[in-house]
PDB file of C-alpha atoms and ligand atoms in Angstrom:
ATOM      1  CA  LYS A   8     -87.268 -16.295  -5.138  1.00 86.00           C
ATOM      2  CA  ARG A   9     -83.753 -16.929  -4.497  1.00 92.00           C
ATOM      3  CA  GLN A  10     -81.580 -15.396  -7.257  1.00 95.00           C
ATOM      4  CA  ILE A  11     -78.474 -17.496  -8.472  1.00 96.00           C
ATOM      5  CA  ASN A  12     -76.352 -16.790 -11.335  1.00 97.00           C
ATOM      6  CA  VAL A  13     -74.507 -19.688 -12.906  1.00 97.00           C
ATOM      7  CA  ALA A  14     -71.871 -19.915 -15.605  1.00 97.00           C
ATOM      8  CA  CYS A  15     -71.639 -22.786 -18.113  1.00 97.00           C
ATOM      9  CA  ILE A  16     -67.970 -23.587 -18.536  1.00 98.00           C
ATOM     10  CA  GLY A  17     -66.204 -26.273 -20.631  1.00 98.00           C
ATOM     11  CA  ASN A  18     -64.069 -27.252 -23.434  1.00 97.00           C
ATOM     12  CA  PRO A  19     -65.114 -26.004 -27.119  1.00 95.00           C
ATOM     13  CA  ASN A  20     -67.779 -28.629 -28.698  1.00 96.00           C
ATOM     14  CA  CYS A  21     -68.589 -30.257 -25.277  1.00 97.00           C
ATOM     15  CA  GLY A  22     -72.144 -29.055 -25.511  1.00 95.00           C
ATOM     16  CA  LYS A  23     -72.433 -25.886 -23.573  1.00 94.00           C
ATOM     17  CA  THR A  24     -74.586 -24.178 -25.968  1.00 93.00           C
ATOM     18  CA  THR A  25     -76.963 -27.069 -26.463  1.00 94.00           C
ATOM     19  CA  LEU A  26     -77.185 -27.591 -22.666  1.00 96.00           C
ATOM     20  CA  PHE A  27     -77.707 -23.625 -22.184  1.00 94.00           C
ATOM     21  CA  ASN A  28     -80.364 -23.572 -24.642  1.00 94.00           C
ATOM     22  CA  ALA A  29     -82.233 -26.563 -23.353  1.00 95.00           C
ATOM     23  CA  LEU A  30     -82.089 -25.099 -19.733  1.00 95.00           C
ATOM     24  CA  THR A  31     -83.145 -21.656 -20.664  1.00 94.00           C
ATOM     25  CA  GLY A  32     -85.543 -21.874 -23.647  1.00 80.00           C
ATOM     26  CA  SER A  33     -85.619 -18.679 -25.407  1.00 69.00           C
ATOM     27  CA  ARG A  34     -85.303 -15.792 -23.056  1.00 74.00           C
ATOM     28  CA  LEU A  35     -82.182 -14.581 -23.691  1.00 84.00           C
ATOM     29  CA  LYS A  36     -80.315 -11.615 -23.403  1.00 87.00           C
ATOM     30  CA  VAL A  37     -77.354 -11.121 -25.826  1.00 87.00           C
ATOM     31  CA  ALA A  38     -74.525  -8.660 -25.168  1.00 87.00           C
ATOM     32  CA  ASN A  39     -70.765  -8.531 -25.405  1.00 89.00           C
ATOM     33  CA  TRP A  40     -68.231  -9.305 -22.908  1.00 87.00           C
ATOM     34  CA  PRO A  41     -66.563  -6.236 -21.404  1.00 86.00           C
ATOM     35  CA  GLY A  42     -64.058  -4.669 -23.685  1.00 84.00           C
ATOM     36  CA  VAL A  43     -64.181  -7.358 -26.381  1.00 86.00           C
ATOM     37  CA  THR A  44     -66.609  -8.261 -29.427  1.00 83.00           C
ATOM     38  CA  VAL A  45     -67.035 -11.808 -28.147  1.00 87.00           C
ATOM     39  CA  GLU A  46     -70.868 -12.334 -27.718  1.00 87.00           C
ATOM     40  CA  ARG A  47     -72.262 -13.028 -24.081  1.00 91.00           C
ATOM     41  CA  VAL A  48     -75.501 -14.718 -24.065  1.00 92.00           C
ATOM     42  CA  GLU A  49     -77.438 -14.934 -20.696  1.00 95.00           C
ATOM     43  CA  GLY A  50     -80.782 -16.858 -20.142  1.00 96.00           C
ATOM     44  CA  THR A  51     -83.071 -17.585 -17.198  1.00 95.00           C
ATOM     45  CA  THR A  52     -85.001 -20.350 -15.810  1.00 95.00           C
ATOM     46  CA  SER A  53     -86.895 -21.064 -12.656  1.00 94.00           C
ATOM     47  CA  TYR A  54     -86.611 -24.441 -10.650  1.00 94.00           C
ATOM     48  CA  GLU A  55     -87.660 -25.249  -7.124  1.00 92.00           C
ATOM     49  CA  ASP A  56     -87.430 -21.931  -5.037  1.00 91.00           C
ATOM     50  CA  ALA A  57     -84.686 -20.452  -7.338  1.00 94.00           C
ATOM     51  CA  GLU A  58     -84.530 -18.033 -10.275  1.00 95.00           C
ATOM     52  CA  ILE A  59     -81.609 -19.168 -12.069  1.00 96.00           C
ATOM     53  CA  THR A  60     -79.564 -16.761 -14.590  1.00 96.00           C
ATOM     54  CA  LEU A  61     -77.156 -18.833 -16.779  1.00 96.00           C
ATOM     55  CA  ILE A  62     -74.324 -17.574 -18.878  1.00 96.00           C
ATOM     56  CA  ASP A  63     -73.010 -19.391 -21.583  1.00 95.00           C
ATOM     57  CA  THR A  64     -69.082 -18.989 -22.032  1.00 95.00           C
ATOM     58  CA  PRO A  65     -66.706 -19.304 -24.977  1.00 95.00           C
ATOM     59  CA  GLY A  66     -64.985 -22.774 -24.865  1.00 96.00           C
ATOM     60  CA  ILE A  67     -61.620 -23.380 -23.455  1.00 96.00           C
ATOM     61  CA  TYR A  68     -58.921 -25.880 -22.389  1.00 97.00           C
ATOM     62  CA  SER A  69     -57.201 -24.034 -19.956  1.00 95.00           C
ATOM     63  CA  LEU A  70     -57.793 -21.270 -17.222  1.00 94.00           C
ATOM     64  CA  THR A  71     -54.888 -19.427 -18.767  1.00 90.00           C
ATOM     65  CA  CYS A  72     -55.039 -15.974 -20.381  1.00 87.00           C
ATOM     66  CA  TYR A  73     -53.438 -16.707 -23.989  1.00 88.00           C
ATOM     67  CA  THR A  74     -56.716 -16.035 -26.005  1.00 92.00           C
ATOM     68  CA  ILE A  75     -59.510 -13.744 -25.855  1.00 93.00           C
ATOM     69  CA  GLU A  76     -61.694 -16.696 -25.104  1.00 94.00           C
ATOM     70  CA  GLU A  77     -59.631 -17.965 -22.125  1.00 94.00           C
ATOM     71  CA  LYS A  78     -59.533 -14.153 -20.598  1.00 93.00           C
ATOM     72  CA  VAL A  79     -63.382 -13.863 -20.892  1.00 94.00           C
ATOM     73  CA  THR A  80     -64.282 -17.086 -19.434  1.00 96.00           C
ATOM     74  CA  ARG A  81     -61.740 -16.796 -16.761  1.00 94.00           C
ATOM     75  CA  GLN A  82     -62.868 -13.334 -15.686  1.00 92.00           C
ATOM     76  CA  CYS A  83     -66.445 -14.797 -15.632  1.00 95.00           C
ATOM     77  CA  ALA A  84     -65.535 -17.695 -13.444  1.00 95.00           C
ATOM     78  CA  MET A  85     -63.819 -15.697 -11.092  1.00 92.00           C
ATOM     79  CA  ASP A  86     -66.457 -12.984 -10.784  1.00 93.00           C
ATOM     80  CA  ASP A  87     -67.989 -12.553  -7.357  1.00 90.00           C
ATOM     81  CA  ASP A  88     -71.266 -12.358  -8.892  1.00 94.00           C
ATOM     82  CA  ILE A  89     -71.196 -15.834 -10.028  1.00 95.00           C
ATOM     83  CA  ASP A  90     -72.521 -18.101  -7.467  1.00 95.00           C
ATOM     84  CA  ALA A  91     -71.774 -21.448  -9.172  1.00 96.00           C
ATOM     85  CA  ILE A  92     -70.242 -22.840 -12.061  1.00 97.00           C
ATOM     86  CA  ILE A  93     -71.733 -25.721 -14.186  1.00 98.00           C
ATOM     87  CA  ASN A  94     -68.484 -27.352 -15.814  1.00 98.00           C
ATOM     88  CA  VAL A  95     -70.110 -29.138 -18.828  1.00 98.00           C
ATOM     89  CA  VAL A  96     -67.816 -31.942 -19.975  1.00 98.00           C
ATOM     90  CA  ASP A  97     -67.790 -34.433 -22.798  1.00 98.00           C
ATOM     91  CA  ALA A  98     -68.038 -37.660 -20.816  1.00 98.00           C
ATOM     92  CA  SER A  99     -66.930 -39.803 -23.987  1.00 97.00           C
ATOM     93  CA  SER A 100     -63.756 -37.833 -23.887  1.00 97.00           C
ATOM     94  CA  LEU A 101     -62.951 -37.492 -20.070  1.00 96.00           C
ATOM     95  CA  GLU A 102     -59.197 -37.358 -20.383  1.00 96.00           C
ATOM     96  CA  ARG A 103     -59.160 -34.265 -22.364  1.00 96.00           C
ATOM     97  CA  ASN A 104     -61.998 -32.470 -20.666  1.00 98.00           C
ATOM     98  CA  LEU A 105     -60.819 -33.185 -16.937  1.00 98.00           C
ATOM     99  CA  TYR A 106     -57.671 -30.755 -17.153  1.00 97.00           C
ATOM    100  CA  LEU A 107     -60.099 -27.846 -17.148  1.00 98.00           C
ATOM    101  CA  THR A 108     -62.285 -29.395 -14.448  1.00 97.00           C
ATOM    102  CA  LEU A 109     -59.010 -29.702 -12.222  1.00 96.00           C
ATOM    103  CA  GLN A 110     -58.266 -26.073 -12.771  1.00 95.00           C
ATOM    104  CA  LEU A 111     -62.004 -24.942 -11.979  1.00 95.00           C
ATOM    105  CA  LEU A 112     -61.961 -27.110  -8.692  1.00 94.00           C
ATOM    106  CA  GLU A 113     -58.656 -24.960  -7.727  1.00 92.00           C
ATOM    107  CA  LEU A 114     -60.628 -21.718  -7.793  1.00 91.00           C
ATOM    108  CA  GLY A 115     -62.607 -23.115  -4.697  1.00 89.00           C
ATOM    109  CA  LYS A 116     -66.165 -22.159  -6.385  1.00 92.00           C
ATOM    110  CA  PRO A 117     -69.197 -24.280  -5.922  1.00 94.00           C
ATOM    111  CA  ILE A 118     -69.083 -26.468  -9.192  1.00 96.00           C
ATOM    112  CA  VAL A 119     -71.364 -28.847 -10.229  1.00 97.00           C
ATOM    113  CA  LEU A 120     -70.263 -31.248 -13.144  1.00 98.00           C
ATOM    114  CA  ALA A 121     -72.468 -31.962 -15.888  1.00 98.00           C
ATOM    115  CA  LEU A 122     -71.332 -35.092 -17.640  1.00 98.00           C
ATOM    116  CA  ASN A 123     -72.822 -34.386 -21.068  1.00 98.00           C
ATOM    117  CA  MET A 124     -73.022 -36.786 -23.962  1.00 97.00           C
ATOM    118  CA  MET A 125     -73.915 -39.671 -21.971  1.00 97.00           C
ATOM    119  CA  ASP A 126     -75.894 -40.993 -24.855  1.00 97.00           C
ATOM    120  CA  VAL A 127     -72.692 -41.435 -26.753  1.00 97.00           C
ATOM    121  CA  VAL A 128     -71.114 -43.005 -23.745  1.00 96.00           C
ATOM    122  CA  GLU A 129     -73.634 -45.677 -23.764  1.00 95.00           C
ATOM    123  CA  GLU A 130     -73.474 -46.106 -27.523  1.00 95.00           C
ATOM    124  CA  ARG A 131     -69.775 -46.900 -27.211  1.00 95.00           C
ATOM    125  CA  GLY A 132     -70.246 -49.396 -24.414  1.00 96.00           C
ATOM    126  CA  MET A 133     -68.443 -47.129 -22.075  1.00 96.00           C
ATOM    127  CA  GLU A 134     -69.340 -47.217 -18.396  1.00 96.00           C
ATOM    128  CA  LEU A 135     -68.389 -44.493 -15.684  1.00 97.00           C
ATOM    129  CA  ASP A 136     -67.965 -45.293 -12.126  1.00 97.00           C
ATOM    130  CA  MET A 137     -70.464 -42.788 -10.860  1.00 97.00           C
ATOM    131  CA  HIS A 138     -69.400 -43.485  -7.216  1.00 97.00           C
ATOM    132  CA  ARG A 139     -65.787 -43.084  -7.463  1.00 96.00           C
ATOM    133  CA  LEU A 140     -65.792 -40.255  -9.983  1.00 97.00           C
ATOM    134  CA  PRO A 141     -67.167 -37.674  -7.612  1.00 95.00           C
ATOM    135  CA  GLU A 142     -65.079 -38.919  -4.890  1.00 94.00           C
ATOM    136  CA  MET A 143     -61.948 -38.352  -7.025  1.00 95.00           C
ATOM    137  CA  LEU A 144     -63.211 -34.784  -7.553  1.00 95.00           C
ATOM    138  CA  GLY A 145     -63.513 -33.529  -4.214  1.00 93.00           C
ATOM    139  CA  ASP A 146     -67.041 -34.615  -3.746  1.00 93.00           C
ATOM    140  CA  ILE A 147     -68.665 -32.244  -6.095  1.00 94.00           C
ATOM    141  CA  PRO A 148     -72.075 -33.286  -7.489  1.00 96.00           C
ATOM    142  CA  VAL A 149     -71.632 -35.129 -10.828  1.00 97.00           C
ATOM    143  CA  VAL A 150     -74.713 -35.375 -12.946  1.00 98.00           C
ATOM    144  CA  PRO A 151     -75.031 -37.514 -16.157  1.00 98.00           C
ATOM    145  CA  VAL A 152     -76.865 -35.533 -18.794  1.00 98.00           C
ATOM    146  CA  SER A 153     -77.583 -35.606 -22.547  1.00 98.00           C
ATOM    147  CA  ALA A 154     -78.086 -32.022 -23.513  1.00 97.00           C
ATOM    148  CA  ALA A 155     -79.154 -32.956 -27.136  1.00 96.00           C
ATOM    149  CA  ARG A 156     -81.760 -35.754 -25.723  1.00 97.00           C
ATOM    150  CA  ARG A 157     -82.673 -33.502 -22.680  1.00 97.00           C
ATOM    151  CA  THR A 158     -82.027 -36.103 -20.100  1.00 97.00           C
ATOM    152  CA  GLY A 159     -80.827 -35.338 -16.681  1.00 97.00           C
ATOM    153  CA  LEU A 160     -81.582 -31.558 -16.739  1.00 97.00           C
ATOM    154  CA  ASP A 161     -83.980 -31.447 -13.640  1.00 97.00           C
ATOM    155  CA  ILE A 162     -81.348 -33.474 -11.542  1.00 97.00           C
ATOM    156  CA  LEU A 163     -78.654 -30.981 -12.757  1.00 98.00           C
ATOM    157  CA  LEU A 164     -80.388 -27.916 -11.779  1.00 97.00           C
ATOM    158  CA  HIS A 165     -81.666 -29.591  -8.549  1.00 97.00           C
ATOM    159  CA  ALA A 166     -77.724 -29.840  -7.762  1.00 96.00           C
ATOM    160  CA  VAL A 167     -76.813 -26.431  -8.711  1.00 96.00           C
ATOM    161  CA  ILE A 168     -79.657 -25.178  -6.337  1.00 95.00           C
ATOM    162  CA  HIS A 169     -78.548 -27.518  -3.557  1.00 93.00           C
ATOM    163  CA  HIS A 170     -74.729 -27.089  -3.797  1.00 89.00           C
ATOM    164  CA  CYS A 171     -74.455 -23.334  -4.922  1.00 83.00           C
ATOM    165  CA  GLU A 172     -73.386 -22.459  -1.291  1.00 80.00           C
ATOM    166  CA  GLU A 173     -70.666 -25.027  -1.001  1.00 74.00           C
ATOM    167  CA  GLY A 174     -67.073 -24.252  -2.140  1.00 69.00           C
ATOM    168  CA  MET A 175     -64.424 -26.840  -2.100  1.00 67.00           C
ATOM    169  CA  GLU A 176     -63.299 -27.381   1.516  1.00 65.00           C
ATOM    170  CA  ASP A 177     -60.352 -29.295   0.444  1.00 67.00           C
ATOM    171  CA  TYR A 178     -58.006 -29.826  -2.515  1.00 73.00           C
ATOM    172  CA  ILE A 179     -57.828 -32.854  -4.393  1.00 84.00           C
ATOM    173  CA  LEU A 180     -54.623 -32.649  -5.882  1.00 88.00           C
ATOM    174  CA  ASP A 181     -51.225 -32.417  -3.956  1.00 88.00           C
ATOM    175  CA  TYR A 182     -48.285 -31.144  -5.746  1.00 94.00           C
ATOM    176  CA  PRO A 183     -44.864 -32.344  -4.733  1.00 93.00           C
ATOM    177  CA  PRO A 184     -43.640 -30.896  -1.395  1.00 95.00           C
ATOM    178  CA  GLU A 185     -41.327 -28.305  -2.767  1.00 93.00           C
ATOM    179  CA  ILE A 186     -44.145 -26.742  -4.820  1.00 95.00           C
ATOM    180  CA  GLU A 187     -46.608 -27.159  -1.808  1.00 95.00           C
ATOM    181  CA  GLU A 188     -44.401 -25.255   0.211  1.00 94.00           C
ATOM    182  CA  LYS A 189     -44.320 -22.515  -2.101  1.00 94.00           C
ATOM    183  CA  ILE A 190     -48.070 -22.461  -2.730  1.00 94.00           C
ATOM    184  CA  THR A 191     -48.585 -22.324   1.253  1.00 93.00           C
ATOM    185  CA  THR A 192     -46.245 -19.261   1.298  1.00 93.00           C
ATOM    186  CA  LEU A 193     -48.010 -17.558  -1.445  1.00 92.00           C
ATOM    187  CA  GLU A 194     -51.273 -18.241  -0.243  1.00 91.00           C
ATOM    188  CA  THR A 195     -50.277 -16.401   2.974  1.00 90.00           C
ATOM    189  CA  MET A 196     -48.869 -13.491   1.114  1.00 88.00           C
ATOM    190  CA  MET A 197     -52.067 -13.295  -1.026  1.00 87.00           C
ATOM    191  CA  GLN A 198     -54.405 -13.437   2.114  1.00 87.00           C
ATOM    192  CA  GLU A 199     -52.301 -10.994   4.069  1.00 86.00           C
ATOM    193  CA  ASN A 200     -52.169  -8.335   0.906  1.00 85.00           C
ATOM    194  CA  TYR A 201     -55.752  -9.105  -0.457  1.00 84.00           C
ATOM    195  CA  PRO A 202     -57.801 -10.234   2.547  1.00 79.00           C
ATOM    196  CA  SER A 203     -61.280  -9.656   0.775  1.00 76.00           C
ATOM    197  CA  HIS A 204     -60.189 -12.177  -2.019  1.00 78.00           C
ATOM    198  CA  SER A 205     -61.410 -15.558  -2.209  1.00 78.00           C
ATOM    199  CA  SER A 206     -59.343 -18.340  -4.157  1.00 85.00           C
ATOM    200  CA  ALA A 207     -56.121 -17.672  -2.616  1.00 88.00           C
ATOM    201  CA  ARG A 208     -54.669 -21.095  -3.417  1.00 90.00           C
ATOM    202  CA  TRP A 209     -55.790 -20.611  -7.024  1.00 92.00           C
ATOM    203  CA  HIS A 210     -53.800 -17.251  -7.115  1.00 92.00           C
ATOM    204  CA  ALA A 211     -51.057 -18.686  -5.570  1.00 92.00           C
ATOM    205  CA  ILE A 212     -50.687 -21.592  -8.040  1.00 95.00           C
ATOM    206  CA  LYS A 213     -51.118 -19.114 -10.777  1.00 94.00           C
ATOM    207  CA  LEU A 214     -48.262 -16.963  -9.513  1.00 92.00           C
ATOM    208  CA  LEU A 215     -46.130 -20.069  -9.371  1.00 94.00           C
ATOM    209  CA  GLU A 216     -46.851 -20.460 -13.034  1.00 94.00           C
ATOM    210  CA  ASP A 217     -45.875 -16.945 -13.545  1.00 90.00           C
ATOM    211  CA  ASP A 218     -49.200 -15.828 -15.022  1.00 90.00           C
ATOM    212  CA  GLU A 219     -48.886 -12.434 -16.228  1.00 87.00           C
ATOM    213  CA  GLU A 220     -52.752 -11.271 -15.542  1.00 88.00           C
ATOM    214  CA  VAL A 221     -52.594 -12.385 -11.991  1.00 87.00           C
ATOM    215  CA  LYS A 222     -49.078 -10.872 -11.429  1.00 84.00           C
ATOM    216  CA  LYS A 223     -50.375  -7.742 -12.850  1.00 84.00           C
ATOM    217  CA  GLU A 224     -53.493  -7.506 -10.764  1.00 84.00           C
ATOM    218  CA  HIS A 225     -51.660  -8.579  -7.735  1.00 81.00           C
ATOM    219  CA  PRO A 226     -48.221  -6.664  -7.454  1.00 82.00           C
ATOM    220  CA  ILE A 227     -46.700  -8.322  -4.342  1.00 78.00           C
ATOM    221  CA  SER A 228     -43.187  -9.228  -4.246  1.00 75.00           C
ATOM    222  CA  VAL A 229     -42.805 -12.869  -4.905  1.00 72.00           C
ATOM    223  CA  VAL A 230     -39.365 -13.164  -6.428  1.00 71.00           C
ATOM    224  CA  HIS A 231     -37.934 -14.937  -3.454  1.00 76.00           C
ATOM    225  CA  VAL A 232     -40.532 -17.748  -3.651  1.00 76.00           C
ATOM    226  CA  VAL A 233     -41.101 -17.692  -7.515  1.00 79.00           C
ATOM    227  CA  ASP A 234     -37.567 -18.023  -8.721  1.00 83.00           C
ATOM    228  CA  ARG A 235     -38.723 -19.414 -11.917  1.00 89.00           C
ATOM    229  CA  SER A 236     -41.903 -20.679 -13.654  1.00 92.00           C
ATOM    230  CA  TYR A 237     -43.293 -23.946 -12.321  1.00 94.00           C
ATOM    231  CA  GLU A 238     -45.977 -24.181 -14.811  1.00 95.00           C
ATOM    232  CA  LYS A 239     -44.543 -27.369 -16.544  1.00 95.00           C
ATOM    233  CA  GLU A 240     -44.412 -29.198 -13.301  1.00 95.00           C
ATOM    234  CA  ILE A 241     -47.824 -28.108 -12.089  1.00 96.00           C
ATOM    235  CA  ILE A 242     -49.453 -29.081 -15.751  1.00 96.00           C
ATOM    236  CA  GLN A 243     -47.688 -32.563 -15.491  1.00 96.00           C
ATOM    237  CA  CYS A 244     -49.216 -33.093 -11.992  1.00 96.00           C
ATOM    238  CA  LYS A 245     -52.632 -32.522 -13.293  1.00 96.00           C
ATOM    239  CA  TYR A 246     -52.242 -34.915 -16.157  1.00 97.00           C
ATOM    240  CA  THR A 247     -50.769 -37.505 -14.013  1.00 97.00           C
ATOM    241  CA  TYR A 248     -53.853 -37.261 -11.576  1.00 97.00           C
ATOM    242  CA  ILE A 249     -56.329 -37.486 -14.585  1.00 97.00           C
ATOM    243  CA  GLU A 250     -54.751 -40.717 -15.752  1.00 97.00           C
ATOM    244  CA  LYS A 251     -55.142 -42.289 -12.436  1.00 97.00           C
ATOM    245  CA  VAL A 252     -58.996 -41.006 -12.339  1.00 97.00           C
ATOM    246  CA  VAL A 253     -59.863 -42.263 -15.995  1.00 97.00           C
ATOM    247  CA  LYS A 254     -57.909 -45.703 -15.125  1.00 97.00           C
ATOM    248  CA  GLU A 255     -60.141 -45.828 -11.998  1.00 97.00           C
ATOM    249  CA  ILE A 256     -63.491 -45.003 -13.272  1.00 97.00           C
ATOM    250  CA  LEU A 257     -63.780 -45.934 -17.219  1.00 96.00           C
ATOM    251  CA  PHE A 258     -64.762 -49.579 -18.085  1.00 95.00           C
ATOM    252  CA  TYR A 259     -65.857 -51.044 -21.399  1.00 93.00           C
ATOM    253  CA  LYS A 260     -68.638 -53.232 -21.309  1.00 87.00           C
ATOM    254  CA  ASN A 261     -67.511 -55.414 -24.298  1.00 72.00           C
ATOM    255  CA  LYS A 262     -64.047 -56.106 -22.895  1.00 62.00           C
ATOM    256  CA  LYS A 263     -65.731 -56.978 -19.476  1.00 54.00           C
ATOM    257  CA  ALA A 264     -67.942 -59.305 -21.165  1.00 53.00           C
ATOM    258  CA  ALA A 265     -65.108 -60.926 -23.551  1.00 54.00           C
ATOM    259  CA  SER A 266     -63.086 -61.276 -20.411  1.00 54.00           C
ATOM    260  CA  THR A 267     -65.699 -63.598 -18.792  1.00 53.00           C
ATOM    261  CA  ASP A 268     -66.312 -65.766 -21.866  1.00 49.00           C
TER     262      ASP A 268
HETATM  263  P1  GDP B   5     -70.177 -25.970 -27.365  1.00 65.11           P
HETATM  264  O1  GDP B   5     -69.125 -25.597 -28.106  1.00 65.11           O
HETATM  265  O2  GDP B   5     -69.750 -26.490 -26.191  1.00 65.11           O
HETATM  266  O3  GDP B   5     -71.244 -24.820 -27.070  1.00 65.11           O
HETATM  267  O4  GDP B   5     -71.038 -27.232 -27.744  1.00 65.11           O
HETATM  268  P2  GDP B   5     -72.362 -27.233 -28.618  1.00 65.11           P
HETATM  269  O5  GDP B   5     -73.659 -26.996 -27.907  1.00 65.11           O
HETATM  270  O6  GDP B   5     -72.308 -26.315 -29.795  1.00 65.11           O
HETATM  271  O7  GDP B   5     -72.384 -28.736 -29.206  1.00 65.11           O
HETATM  272  C1  GDP B   5     -71.215 -29.362 -30.130  1.00 65.11           C
HETATM  273  C2  GDP B   5     -72.103 -30.356 -30.768  1.00 65.11           C
HETATM  274  O8  GDP B   5     -72.342 -31.611 -29.974  1.00 65.11           O
HETATM  275  C3  GDP B   5     -73.066 -30.110 -31.674  1.00 65.11           C
HETATM  276  O9  GDP B   5     -73.124 -30.826 -32.732  1.00 65.11           O
HETATM  277  C4  GDP B   5     -74.269 -30.650 -30.660  1.00 65.11           C
HETATM  278  O10 GDP B   5     -75.520 -31.185 -31.158  1.00 65.11           O
HETATM  279  C5  GDP B   5     -73.616 -31.841 -30.117  1.00 65.11           C
HETATM  280  N1  GDP B   5     -74.188 -32.330 -28.732  1.00 65.11           N
HETATM  281  C6  GDP B   5     -74.234 -31.447 -27.778  1.00 65.11           C
HETATM  282  N2  GDP B   5     -74.763 -32.228 -26.807  1.00 65.11           N
HETATM  283  C7  GDP B   5     -74.714 -33.438 -26.751  1.00 65.11           C
HETATM  284  C8  GDP B   5     -75.295 -34.621 -26.405  1.00 65.11           C
HETATM  285  O11 GDP B   5     -75.695 -34.856 -25.204  1.00 65.11           O
HETATM  286  N3  GDP B   5     -75.213 -35.784 -27.129  1.00 65.11           N
HETATM  287  C9  GDP B   5     -74.790 -35.797 -28.356  1.00 65.11           C
HETATM  288  N4  GDP B   5     -74.766 -36.902 -28.848  1.00 65.11           N
HETATM  289  N5  GDP B   5     -74.376 -34.697 -29.105  1.00 65.11           N
HETATM  290  C10 GDP B   5     -74.447 -33.416 -28.300  1.00 65.11           C
HETATM  291  K1    K B   6     -69.390 -24.959 -31.032  1.00 65.11           K
HETATM  292 MG1   MG B   7     -71.311 -22.790 -27.746  1.00 65.11          MG
END
């Protein structure tokens, strides 16, 4: 059987552990993340021709390195042993959850979006445009699920197995030209200095954000490009894009009904 390693990554309380448990049952392996006392839980499941090892990760809002949770989850997301990421999002709170999604997409790894809490979405009379949403996220598979009700789980595993070899071909978010120019320069420098590295664009963006860990791990002289931190602009661009996504894909049934009365 094919062996695939998958990390479940998402905000706190989006349902990662519930989903992880629903997918893996009870065959769990518990350890600590390297160097810290945060618990690392791993479980396995078989689906079609694949043996899938799933890893539950600490909930985070951002792929920065300010907290232990962020460090642990970010390290896991970037680990070459991880073949694919299930980005678990609370679909009833997309605006907040998509910020992490946009950061994960920049890693360039295969990602499947598990739109969790679909039962809540339906109860609240919300409707999501399931055609437009994946289009706006670079055509990654987007699978509506309810971890609590165990719906959509087979479709999710199917998507993981069939897309775990597809990284992101194109990035979805263009920063202003001044920033894009710097990203391109840094990306080239990253590729020249660390040819075996994946995620050159992500590293370039992190260097522009003046990320301490990335700077430490990749000591290349970038002062002539990174004259200051561009973190604020980069964050703002992501939120502007999320606003656009939510505006295009989220509807309320009652409002629609009311307007046709
Ligand atoms: P984590 O912090 O991401 O691991 O989230 P948990 O798995 O601990 O879930 C947080 C809360 O959301 C718990 O109370 C779960 O029972 C609940 N929850 C998880 N998935 C769903 C779902 O699909 N629907 C609903 N209604 N609640 C859910
Ligand atoms: K929790
Ligand atoms: Mg959890």
